[in-house]
Every structure is written in structure tokens, then in C-alpha cells.
């Protein structure tokens, strides 16, 4: 007999598969652009994307991963009105996924992770706060540098370094504060899109369609 998946689970799995496909396509595009020693850079996507929709999808995906860990919660608090920034949806989701994964590792089998989005002047602030093991002051000074990692046996720190580079390329910044035994707070500041009348990125539209299906 054919197994019928819960519609919510099916939607989350579809989003996860699409995100992995997007990452693979980005890697192929970057490889193609640098073949034969070319220094050509792929242009940064300038269409606005929905921060709230992307965060909701990522939290749903990570919450599904935590179903077997009832002592772990991943929650989100967003704005009443949608917030838009100009970044590739796949890049944004990759950053958020990496940061939530780091938080999940820090809380282990018991703890909470809060993913919030607020507006400060013309900036969008995305915060990912956990009450996990925390990071020492010495490690905190270098964790955003190439090769900087903490806690993970095989961690290279490349995810954080790539996130910092990508965020700064979009005129943003990433800040990390932490205390051992208390937890860690990661805050990303990105300029909000002023081009509200522009067509929203196709990836977001597909995500909306998947939610309605």
C-alpha cells in the first residue's frame, strides 16, 4: 500500500529538496564561472525576497528534524508585515540553515532555539538565539575567521566564514555574542529592500505555490 505523507511533512520535504537543489545549482554556476581561470563573478541577484517566508520554511524544516527530540524546540517570531531584502533565496536559506544547525548542536538533546526577525531603521535584523553550551571568549574572537570552529569534531568553520562573506557582500553584517553554559546569540543585519514594487524572486513564488498546494 502507498504511504500517505502528512501534507505539512510533505511540504517541508519538498522545500528541503528544493533548497538542496538550489545549492547544487549555485555551486555548478560558480564552478562554470571560474573555469579556465576566469575571474568572472556571477552577478548578485537584485530581486527582493521574503525574509518571513524563508524563515518560516527553515524553522518548519528544522522542527521536523527535532520531532524525535521532544526536549528541543525551534520557534520563530516574525513581523506582522512581511520584510524584504535583496539576496538569493538559496543563499539566505543556506546561511539560516547553517546557523540553526549550529544552535541544535549546542543545545544537544535539551534546549530552545528562537529565530526572530525585527526591523531597526532601514535594516532587517534576524536573530538566532539558543540556550546551549555557549562559546568561550577565546574562540569567539576567531570563530568567524577561515577555519574557525567550535565543538564539532570535524568542524572547519567554513559555513560561518562563507555566511560572513555572503552577508557582507550584500552590505550587511553578522554579530555573535555568547557565554559558556548560558547560550549563544547570532544577529544578522541586512538592508531592507526599498524596491517594494519589483517582482519577487521566482524561488519565493514557488515556495508560496507549494504552501497552497
XYZ file of N, CA and C in Angstrom:
639
model
N 0.840 -1.195 0.000
C 0.000 0.000 0.000
C 0.876 1.247 0.000
N 0.418 2.264 -0.667
C 1.179 3.510 -0.752
C 1.026 4.302 0.535
N 2.173 4.756 1.075
C 2.168 5.530 2.311
C 1.799 6.975 2.004
N 0.812 7.501 2.732
C 0.382 8.880 2.550
C 1.080 9.764 3.574
N 1.887 10.709 3.089
C 2.587 11.612 3.984
C 1.663 12.725 4.463
N 1.871 13.138 5.693
C 1.173 14.297 6.216
C 1.488 15.480 5.298
N 0.475 16.281 4.895
C 0.709 17.408 3.980
C 1.788 18.371 4.463
N 1.832 18.609 5.781
C 2.855 19.511 6.330
C 4.243 18.930 6.142
N 4.382 17.629 6.458
C 5.668 16.950 6.294
C 6.082 16.950 4.832
N 5.115 16.679 3.958
C 5.393 16.656 2.518
C 5.879 18.019 2.043
N 5.236 19.082 2.524
C 5.650 20.428 2.129
C 7.058 20.751 2.584
N 7.375 20.373 3.831
C 8.718 20.628 4.366
C 9.766 19.858 3.581
N 9.468 18.595 3.266
C 10.412 17.788 2.491
C 10.629 18.369 1.095
N 9.549 18.874 0.500
C 9.676 19.499 -0.822
C 10.570 20.732 -0.761
N 10.400 21.547 0.272
C 11.227 22.733 0.440
C 12.691 22.350 0.657
N 12.912 21.288 1.452
C 14.280 20.836 1.722
C 14.952 20.366 0.436
N 14.211 19.594 -0.350
C 14.760 19.093 -1.607
C 15.072 20.234 -2.567
N 14.187 21.238 -2.606
C 14.405 22.392 -3.472
C 15.629 23.180 -3.027
N 15.807 23.317 -1.701
C 16.948 24.065 -1.182
C 18.260 23.371 -1.532
N 18.295 22.051 -1.406
C 19.499 21.291 -1.758
C 19.789 21.416 -3.245
N 18.726 21.364 -4.053
C 18.883 21.526 -5.500
C 19.421 22.913 -5.839
N 18.918 23.940 -5.142
C 19.381 25.314 -5.376
C 20.862 25.465 -5.038
N 21.285 24.852 -3.915
C 22.690 24.915 -3.512
C 23.569 24.250 -4.568
N 23.126 23.091 -5.054
C 23.888 22.377 -6.081
C 24.004 23.215 -7.350
N 22.896 23.850 -7.738
C 22.918 24.690 -8.939
C 23.844 25.889 -8.760
N 23.857 26.461 -7.552
C 24.745 27.592 -7.281
C 26.201 27.181 -7.388
N 26.514 26.011 -6.835
C 27.894 25.508 -6.896
C 28.314 25.288 -8.344
N 27.419 24.704 -9.142
C 27.715 24.467 -10.558
C 27.929 25.789 -11.285
N 27.074 26.790 -10.979
C 27.190 28.096 -11.626
C 28.522 28.759 -11.284
N 28.912 28.678 -9.999
C 30.172 29.279 -9.572
C 31.353 28.560 -10.219
N 31.258 27.231 -10.316
C 32.342 26.455 -10.935
C 32.475 26.805 -12.412
N 31.316 26.897 -13.082
C 31.319 27.230 -14.504
C 31.912 28.614 -14.739
N 31.586 29.552 -13.826
C 32.059 30.929 -13.985
C 33.562 31.061 -13.793
N 34.171 30.122 -13.049
C 35.601 30.228 -12.763
C 36.437 29.218 -13.554
N 35.804 28.486 -14.475
C 36.527 27.517 -15.287
C 37.563 28.227 -16.171
N 38.672 27.564 -16.389
C 39.763 28.098 -17.214
C 40.387 29.365 -16.626
N 40.327 29.466 -15.305
C 40.991 30.595 -14.645
C 40.271 31.912 -14.779
N 39.043 31.893 -15.246
C 38.294 33.142 -15.418
C 37.976 33.748 -14.064
N 38.038 35.079 -13.984
C 37.728 35.781 -12.743
C 36.309 36.337 -12.758
N 35.517 35.890 -13.722
C 34.147 36.390 -13.840
C 33.350 36.043 -12.583
N 32.597 37.015 -12.071
C 31.768 36.803 -10.901
C 30.305 36.781 -11.320
N 29.558 35.806 -10.774
C 28.140 35.737 -11.073
C 27.460 36.951 -10.445
N 26.656 37.714 -11.203
C 26.018 38.917 -10.660
C 25.131 38.591 -9.458
N 25.121 39.499 -8.466
C 24.278 39.318 -7.296
C 22.828 39.548 -7.688
N 21.943 38.640 -7.246
C 20.523 38.768 -7.538
C 19.969 40.018 -6.857
N 19.274 40.873 -7.620
C 18.772 42.121 -7.075
C 17.262 42.112 -6.840
N 16.599 41.002 -7.107
C 15.172 40.927 -6.850
C 14.933 40.716 -5.358
N 13.868 41.316 -4.799
C 13.599 41.140 -3.370
C 13.118 39.736 -3.039
N 13.410 39.287 -1.833
C 12.923 38.007 -1.332
C 12.265 38.232 0.027
N 11.316 37.368 0.363
C 10.589 37.465 1.619
C 11.377 36.797 2.748
N 11.810 37.605 3.713
C 12.539 37.072 4.869
C 11.624 36.188 5.703
N 10.405 36.647 5.949
C 9.475 35.929 6.819
C 9.123 34.554 6.257
N 8.870 34.491 4.956
C 8.531 33.212 4.334
C 9.708 32.248 4.412
N 10.901 32.738 4.097
C 12.091 31.882 4.123
C 12.376 31.375 5.541
N 12.236 32.252 6.542
C 12.468 31.831 7.928
C 11.437 30.795 8.371
N 10.178 31.015 7.993
C 9.137 30.041 8.335
C 9.444 28.667 7.753
N 9.904 28.647 6.505
C 10.222 27.376 5.859
C 11.394 26.686 6.548
N 12.423 27.462 6.917
C 13.591 26.869 7.564
C 13.256 26.355 8.965
N 12.452 27.099 9.713
C 12.061 26.660 11.056
C 11.201 25.402 10.972
N 10.313 25.350 9.979
C 9.489 24.151 9.793
C 10.359 22.936 9.479
N 11.368 23.139 8.639
C 12.271 22.039 8.281
C 13.041 21.542 9.503
N 13.588 22.470 10.282
C 14.377 22.083 11.451
C 13.502 21.505 12.555
N 12.272 21.992 12.691
C 11.347 21.443 13.688
C 11.002 19.999 13.360
N 10.876 19.718 12.062
C 10.614 18.347 11.635
C 11.774 17.432 12.020
N 12.993 17.943 11.893
C 14.179 17.177 12.275
C 14.177 16.867 13.776
N 13.545 17.739 14.559
C 13.565 17.604 16.025
C 12.373 16.827 16.579
N 11.573 16.241 15.725
C 10.375 15.541 16.193
C 10.699 14.425 17.188
N 11.866 13.817 17.032
C 12.265 12.740 17.936
C 12.982 13.266 19.168
N 13.052 14.592 19.298
C 13.703 15.211 20.463
C 12.713 16.162 21.125
N 11.775 15.633 21.896
C 10.714 16.463 22.487
C 11.221 17.550 23.428
N 12.462 17.433 23.898
C 13.014 18.429 24.830
C 13.676 19.592 24.083
N 13.649 19.546 22.742
C 14.256 20.608 21.927
C 13.159 21.334 21.143
N 13.172 22.643 21.185
C 12.177 23.422 20.441
C 12.846 24.469 19.570
N 12.303 24.640 18.368
C 12.756 25.688 17.451
C 11.540 26.558 17.159
N 11.599 27.815 17.590
C 10.447 28.699 17.475
C 10.815 29.955 16.686
N 9.782 30.602 16.163
C 10.030 31.821 15.398
C 9.023 32.904 15.761
N 9.481 34.145 15.727
C 8.612 35.298 15.956
C 8.940 36.317 14.876
N 7.953 36.618 14.043
C 8.189 37.479 12.891
C 7.355 38.749 12.969
N 7.561 39.636 12.019
C 6.817 40.889 11.957
C 5.400 40.647 11.456
N 4.496 41.535 11.830
C 3.128 41.440 11.327
C 3.103 41.673 9.816
N 3.991 42.560 9.348
C 4.100 42.845 7.916
C 5.368 42.201 7.369
N 5.271 41.623 6.180
C 6.409 40.922 5.592
C 7.596 41.863 5.379
N 8.802 41.301 5.512
C 10.037 42.057 5.322
C 10.779 41.510 4.112
N 11.305 42.417 3.284
C 12.007 42.003 2.071
C 13.451 42.490 2.081
N 14.342 41.629 1.581
C 15.740 42.003 1.377
C 16.128 41.576 -0.028
N 17.303 42.013 -0.487
C 17.773 41.631 -1.819
C 18.935 40.653 -1.676
N 18.599 39.367 -1.792
C 19.590 38.301 -1.703
C 19.003 37.063 -2.359
N 19.864 36.210 -2.890
C 19.386 34.948 -3.439
C 18.702 34.163 -2.322
N 17.507 33.648 -2.595
C 16.784 32.856 -1.595
C 17.637 31.682 -1.124
N 18.306 31.015 -2.066
C 19.108 29.833 -1.716
C 20.266 30.205 -0.794
N 20.890 31.372 -1.025
C 21.984 31.817 -0.162
C 21.468 32.117 1.245
N 20.345 32.819 1.310
C 19.774 33.176 2.610
C 19.413 31.923 3.412
N 18.743 30.989 2.765
C 18.342 29.762 3.462
C 19.549 28.936 3.886
N 20.584 28.951 3.070
C 21.802 28.209 3.417
C 22.436 28.796 4.679
N 22.455 30.128 4.783
C 23.005 30.795 5.967
C 22.188 30.426 7.202
N 20.869 30.573 7.104
C 19.988 30.305 8.251
C 20.052 28.840 8.651
N 20.084 27.947 7.664
C 20.166 26.512 7.950
C 21.430 26.182 8.734
N 22.545 26.748 8.299
C 23.822 26.501 8.971
C 23.795 27.002 10.412
N 23.229 28.187 10.620
C 23.193 28.774 11.961
C 22.264 27.999 12.894
N 21.119 27.556 12.379
C 20.218 26.757 13.213
C 20.844 25.407 13.531
N 21.542 24.812 12.554
C 22.230 23.542 12.806
C 23.271 23.702 13.911
N 24.013 24.813 13.888
C 24.992 25.078 14.939
C 24.307 25.179 16.303
N 23.141 25.852 16.326
C 22.397 26.009 17.579
C 21.876 24.655 18.073
N 21.401 23.828 17.149
C 20.921 22.492 17.515
C 22.046 21.660 18.119
N 23.231 21.787 17.549
C 24.384 21.059 18.075
C 24.709 21.545 19.489
N 24.561 22.858 19.711
C 24.900 23.444 21.009
C 23.919 23.030 22.108
N 22.622 22.925 21.769
C 21.634 22.559 22.794
C 21.586 21.054 23.014
N 22.154 20.296 22.077
C 22.186 18.828 22.169
C 20.761 18.277 22.227
N 20.395 17.555 23.290
C 19.071 16.930 23.337
C 18.091 17.663 24.251
N 18.464 18.856 24.699
C 17.571 19.620 25.575
C 17.864 21.116 25.439
N 16.847 21.894 25.053
C 17.054 23.328 24.946
C 16.096 23.977 23.964
N 16.258 25.274 23.777
C 15.372 26.018 22.880
C 16.174 26.914 21.947
N 15.626 27.120 20.765
C 16.233 27.985 19.754
C 15.148 28.943 19.273
N 15.411 30.234 19.380
C 14.453 31.245 18.943
C 14.989 31.954 17.704
N 14.181 31.946 16.648
C 14.546 32.606 15.391
C 13.593 33.784 15.206
N 14.132 34.988 15.294
C 13.290 36.180 15.238
C 13.719 37.133 14.130
N 12.780 37.958 13.711
C 13.061 38.975 12.702
C 12.450 40.288 13.167
N 13.270 41.325 13.251
C 12.788 42.651 13.637
C 13.324 43.686 12.655
N 12.768 44.881 12.729
C 13.227 45.976 11.869
C 13.843 47.071 12.722
N 15.020 47.510 12.320
C 15.702 48.603 13.006
C 16.087 49.625 11.950
N 15.375 50.742 11.950
C 15.563 51.774 10.914
C 15.340 51.143 9.538
N 16.341 51.200 8.654
C 16.191 50.630 7.319
C 16.807 49.248 7.200
N 17.061 48.631 8.358
C 17.685 47.308 8.358
C 16.731 46.238 8.880
N 16.970 45.044 8.398
C 16.288 43.862 8.890
C 17.259 43.125 9.812
N 16.839 42.801 11.027
C 17.695 42.079 11.971
C 17.131 40.685 12.201
N 17.880 39.678 11.805
C 17.495 38.290 12.038
C 18.351 37.763 13.178
N 17.714 37.274 14.216
C 18.467 36.751 15.355
C 18.160 35.273 15.574
N 19.204 34.521 15.888
C 19.076 33.096 16.213
C 19.728 32.910 17.580
N 18.898 32.662 18.586
C 19.365 32.619 19.975
C 19.095 31.235 20.560
N 20.125 30.643 21.162
C 19.948 29.340 21.816
C 20.418 29.401 23.262
N 19.974 28.443 24.066
C 20.415 28.349 25.454
C 21.286 27.106 25.641
N 22.163 26.901 24.653
C 23.032 25.731 24.656
C 24.311 25.915 25.445
N 25.353 25.222 25.009
C 26.610 25.159 25.756
C 27.408 26.457 25.737
N 27.162 27.315 24.750
C 27.893 28.578 24.668
C 29.290 28.406 24.094
N 29.965 29.519 23.877
C 31.296 29.536 23.261
C 32.242 30.327 24.156
N 33.448 29.844 24.302
C 34.424 30.539 25.143
C 34.821 31.873 24.508
N 35.288 32.794 25.337
C 35.681 34.114 24.863
C 36.825 34.032 23.856
N 37.752 33.104 24.092
C 38.904 32.958 23.198
C 38.473 32.501 21.810
N 37.565 31.525 21.761
C 37.090 31.004 20.472
C 36.213 32.033 19.771
N 35.449 32.783 20.562
C 34.523 33.771 20.000
C 35.246 34.818 19.155
N 36.485 35.119 19.513
C 37.259 36.141 18.806
C 37.639 35.709 17.389
N 37.700 34.393 17.148
C 38.175 33.911 15.846
C 37.148 33.079 15.086
N 35.947 32.901 15.650
C 35.011 31.918 15.086
C 34.514 32.288 13.689
N 34.545 33.583 13.339
C 34.092 33.989 12.011
C 35.220 33.987 10.982
N 36.431 33.701 11.431
C 37.555 33.659 10.520
C 37.634 32.301 9.827
N 38.373 32.237 8.731
C 38.513 30.992 7.980
C 39.135 29.916 8.860
N 38.464 28.782 8.943
C 38.982 27.681 9.745
C 38.549 27.734 11.194
N 37.850 28.826 11.599
C 37.415 28.916 12.980
C 36.192 28.054 13.230
N 36.258 27.165 14.220
C 35.131 26.291 14.534
C 35.109 26.046 16.029
N 33.984 25.514 16.513
C 33.869 25.248 17.941
C 32.969 24.047 18.177
N 33.483 23.081 18.921
C 32.647 21.978 19.389
C 32.502 20.816 18.440
N 32.274 21.064 17.153
C 32.048 19.975 16.212
C 33.350 19.220 15.960
N 33.338 17.881 16.089
C 34.562 17.083 15.919
C 35.264 17.324 14.587
N 34.473 17.434 13.495
C 35.067 17.623 12.172
C 34.776 19.000 11.594
N 34.421 19.940 12.469
C 34.063 21.273 12.001
C 35.261 22.059 11.504
N 35.090 22.715 10.364
C 36.143 23.551 9.785
C 35.832 25.041 9.899
N 34.601 25.360 10.279
C 34.227 26.762 10.389
C 33.954 27.434 9.062
N 33.931 26.660 7.973
C 33.751 27.255 6.646
C 32.334 27.777 6.439
N 31.345 27.154 7.110
C 29.963 27.619 6.980
C 29.805 29.028 7.503
N 30.367 29.315 8.667
C 30.291 30.654 9.246
C 31.084 31.657 8.428
N 32.246 31.225 7.959
C 33.091 32.120 7.161
C 32.403 32.475 5.850
N 31.755 31.480 5.226
C 31.018 31.727 3.984
C 29.821 32.638 4.260
N 29.135 32.416 5.385
C 27.986 33.246 5.740
C 28.411 34.697 5.913
N 29.507 34.931 6.624
C 30.014 36.289 6.855
C 30.348 36.965 5.527
N 31.027 36.235 4.655
C 31.421 36.790 3.354
C 30.191 37.147 2.519
N 29.189 36.267 2.524
C 27.978 36.491 1.725
C 27.169 37.662 2.274
N 27.038 37.725 3.589
C 26.288 38.812 4.223
C 26.956 40.151 3.942
N 28.267 40.212 4.078
C 28.989 41.466 3.837
C 28.924 41.870 2.369
N 28.853 40.899 1.474
C 28.724 41.189 0.039
C 27.398 41.892 -0.249
N 26.420 41.677 0.643
C 25.111 42.318 0.495
C 24.965 43.509 1.448
N 26.117 44.108 1.813
C 26.132 45.306 2.662
C 25.536 45.072 4.044
N 25.698 43.850 4.538
C 25.201 43.521 5.864
C 26.342 43.177 6.801
N 25.987 42.719 7.991
C 26.991 42.310 8.969
C 26.418 41.224 9.865
N 27.297 40.431 10.452
C 26.894 39.364 11.364
C 27.649 39.532 12.673
N 26.925 39.452 13.774
C 27.497 39.607 15.106
C 27.176 38.370 15.940
N 28.140 37.911 16.721
C 27.934 36.749 17.582
C 28.327 37.102 19.008
N 27.422 36.852 19.938
C 27.726 37.004 21.353
C 27.404 35.686 22.043
N 28.185 35.344 23.056
C 27.989 34.050 23.699
C 28.597 34.026 25.093
N 28.082 33.124 25.917
C 28.638 32.893 27.237
C 28.554 31.407 27.531
N 29.650 30.835 27.938
C 29.689 29.402 28.216
C 28.665 29.036 29.298
N 27.918 27.965 29.011
C 26.917 27.497 29.959
C 25.612 28.265 29.924
N 25.545 29.337 29.115
C 24.334 30.160 29.036
C 23.699 30.079 27.640
N 24.515 30.250 26.600
C 23.988 30.164 25.243
C 24.646 31.146 24.295
N 24.134 31.174 23.076
C 24.724 31.985 22.005
C 23.637 32.750 21.254
N 23.961 33.972 20.870
C 23.057 34.787 20.055
C 23.788 35.227 18.798
N 23.219 34.907 17.650
C 23.773 35.334 16.362
C 22.793 36.336 15.762
N 23.295 37.485 15.376
C 22.438 38.510 14.787
C 22.972 38.920 13.418
N 22.065 38.914 12.458
C 22.400 39.300 11.084
C 21.646 40.584 10.755
N 22.372 41.573 10.283
C 21.755 42.839 9.872
C 21.913 42.983 8.361
N 20.796 43.195 7.670
C 20.808 43.366 6.224
C 19.897 44.531 5.851
N 20.292 45.312 4.844
C 19.427 46.425 4.422
C 18.121 45.901 3.829
N 17.014 46.514 4.227
C 15.723 46.109 3.676
C 15.598 46.613 2.244
N 14.864 45.871 1.443
C 14.652 46.262 0.060
C 13.679 47.432 -0.003
N 14.094 48.473 -0.724
C 13.231 49.633 -0.903
C 12.375 49.512 -2.163
N 12.706 48.482 -2.955
C 12.012 48.297 -4.234
C 10.820 47.369 -4.036
N 9.793 47.853 -3.338
C 8.638 47.023 -2.995
C 7.796 46.616 -4.196
N 7.905 47.374 -5.298
C 7.067 47.097 -6.461
C 7.702 46.109 -7.428
N 8.962 45.688 -7.135
C 9.644 44.759 -8.034
C 9.051 43.365 -7.912
N 9.230 42.598 -8.959
C 8.764 41.211 -8.952
C 9.552 40.422 -7.922
N 8.852 39.657 -7.104
C 9.516 38.839 -6.087
C 10.210 37.670 -6.757
N 11.314 37.204 -6.163
C 12.101 36.119 -6.755
C 11.255 34.882 -7.021
N 11.574 34.219 -8.110
C 10.829 33.033 -8.528
C 10.830 31.972 -7.448
N 11.952 31.813 -6.755
C 12.050 30.785 -5.723
C 11.029 30.979 -4.633
N 10.756 32.252 -4.276
C 9.762 32.547 -3.256
C 8.369 32.235 -3.771
N 8.119 32.575 -5.034
C 6.813 32.312 -5.610
C 6.535 30.807 -5.648
N 7.552 30.016 -5.974
C 7.386 28.566 -5.990
C 7.104 28.054 -4.588
N 7.741 28.641 -3.590
C 7.522 28.242 -2.213
C 6.077 28.534 -1.792
N 5.594 29.698 -2.217
C 4.213 30.043 -1.894
C 3.249 29.061 -2.547
N 3.528 28.710 -3.790
C 2.674 27.771 -4.506
C 2.661 26.415 -3.812
N 3.841 26.022 -3.294
C 3.925 24.728 -2.609
C 3.098 24.740 -1.335
N 3.070 25.905 -0.650
C 2.284 26.009 0.578
C 0.792 25.908 0.295
N 0.388 26.412 -0.859
C -1.036 26.433 -1.194
C -1.499 25.105 -1.766
N -0.525 24.275 -2.241
C -0.906 23.014 -2.887
C -1.479 22.017 -1.882
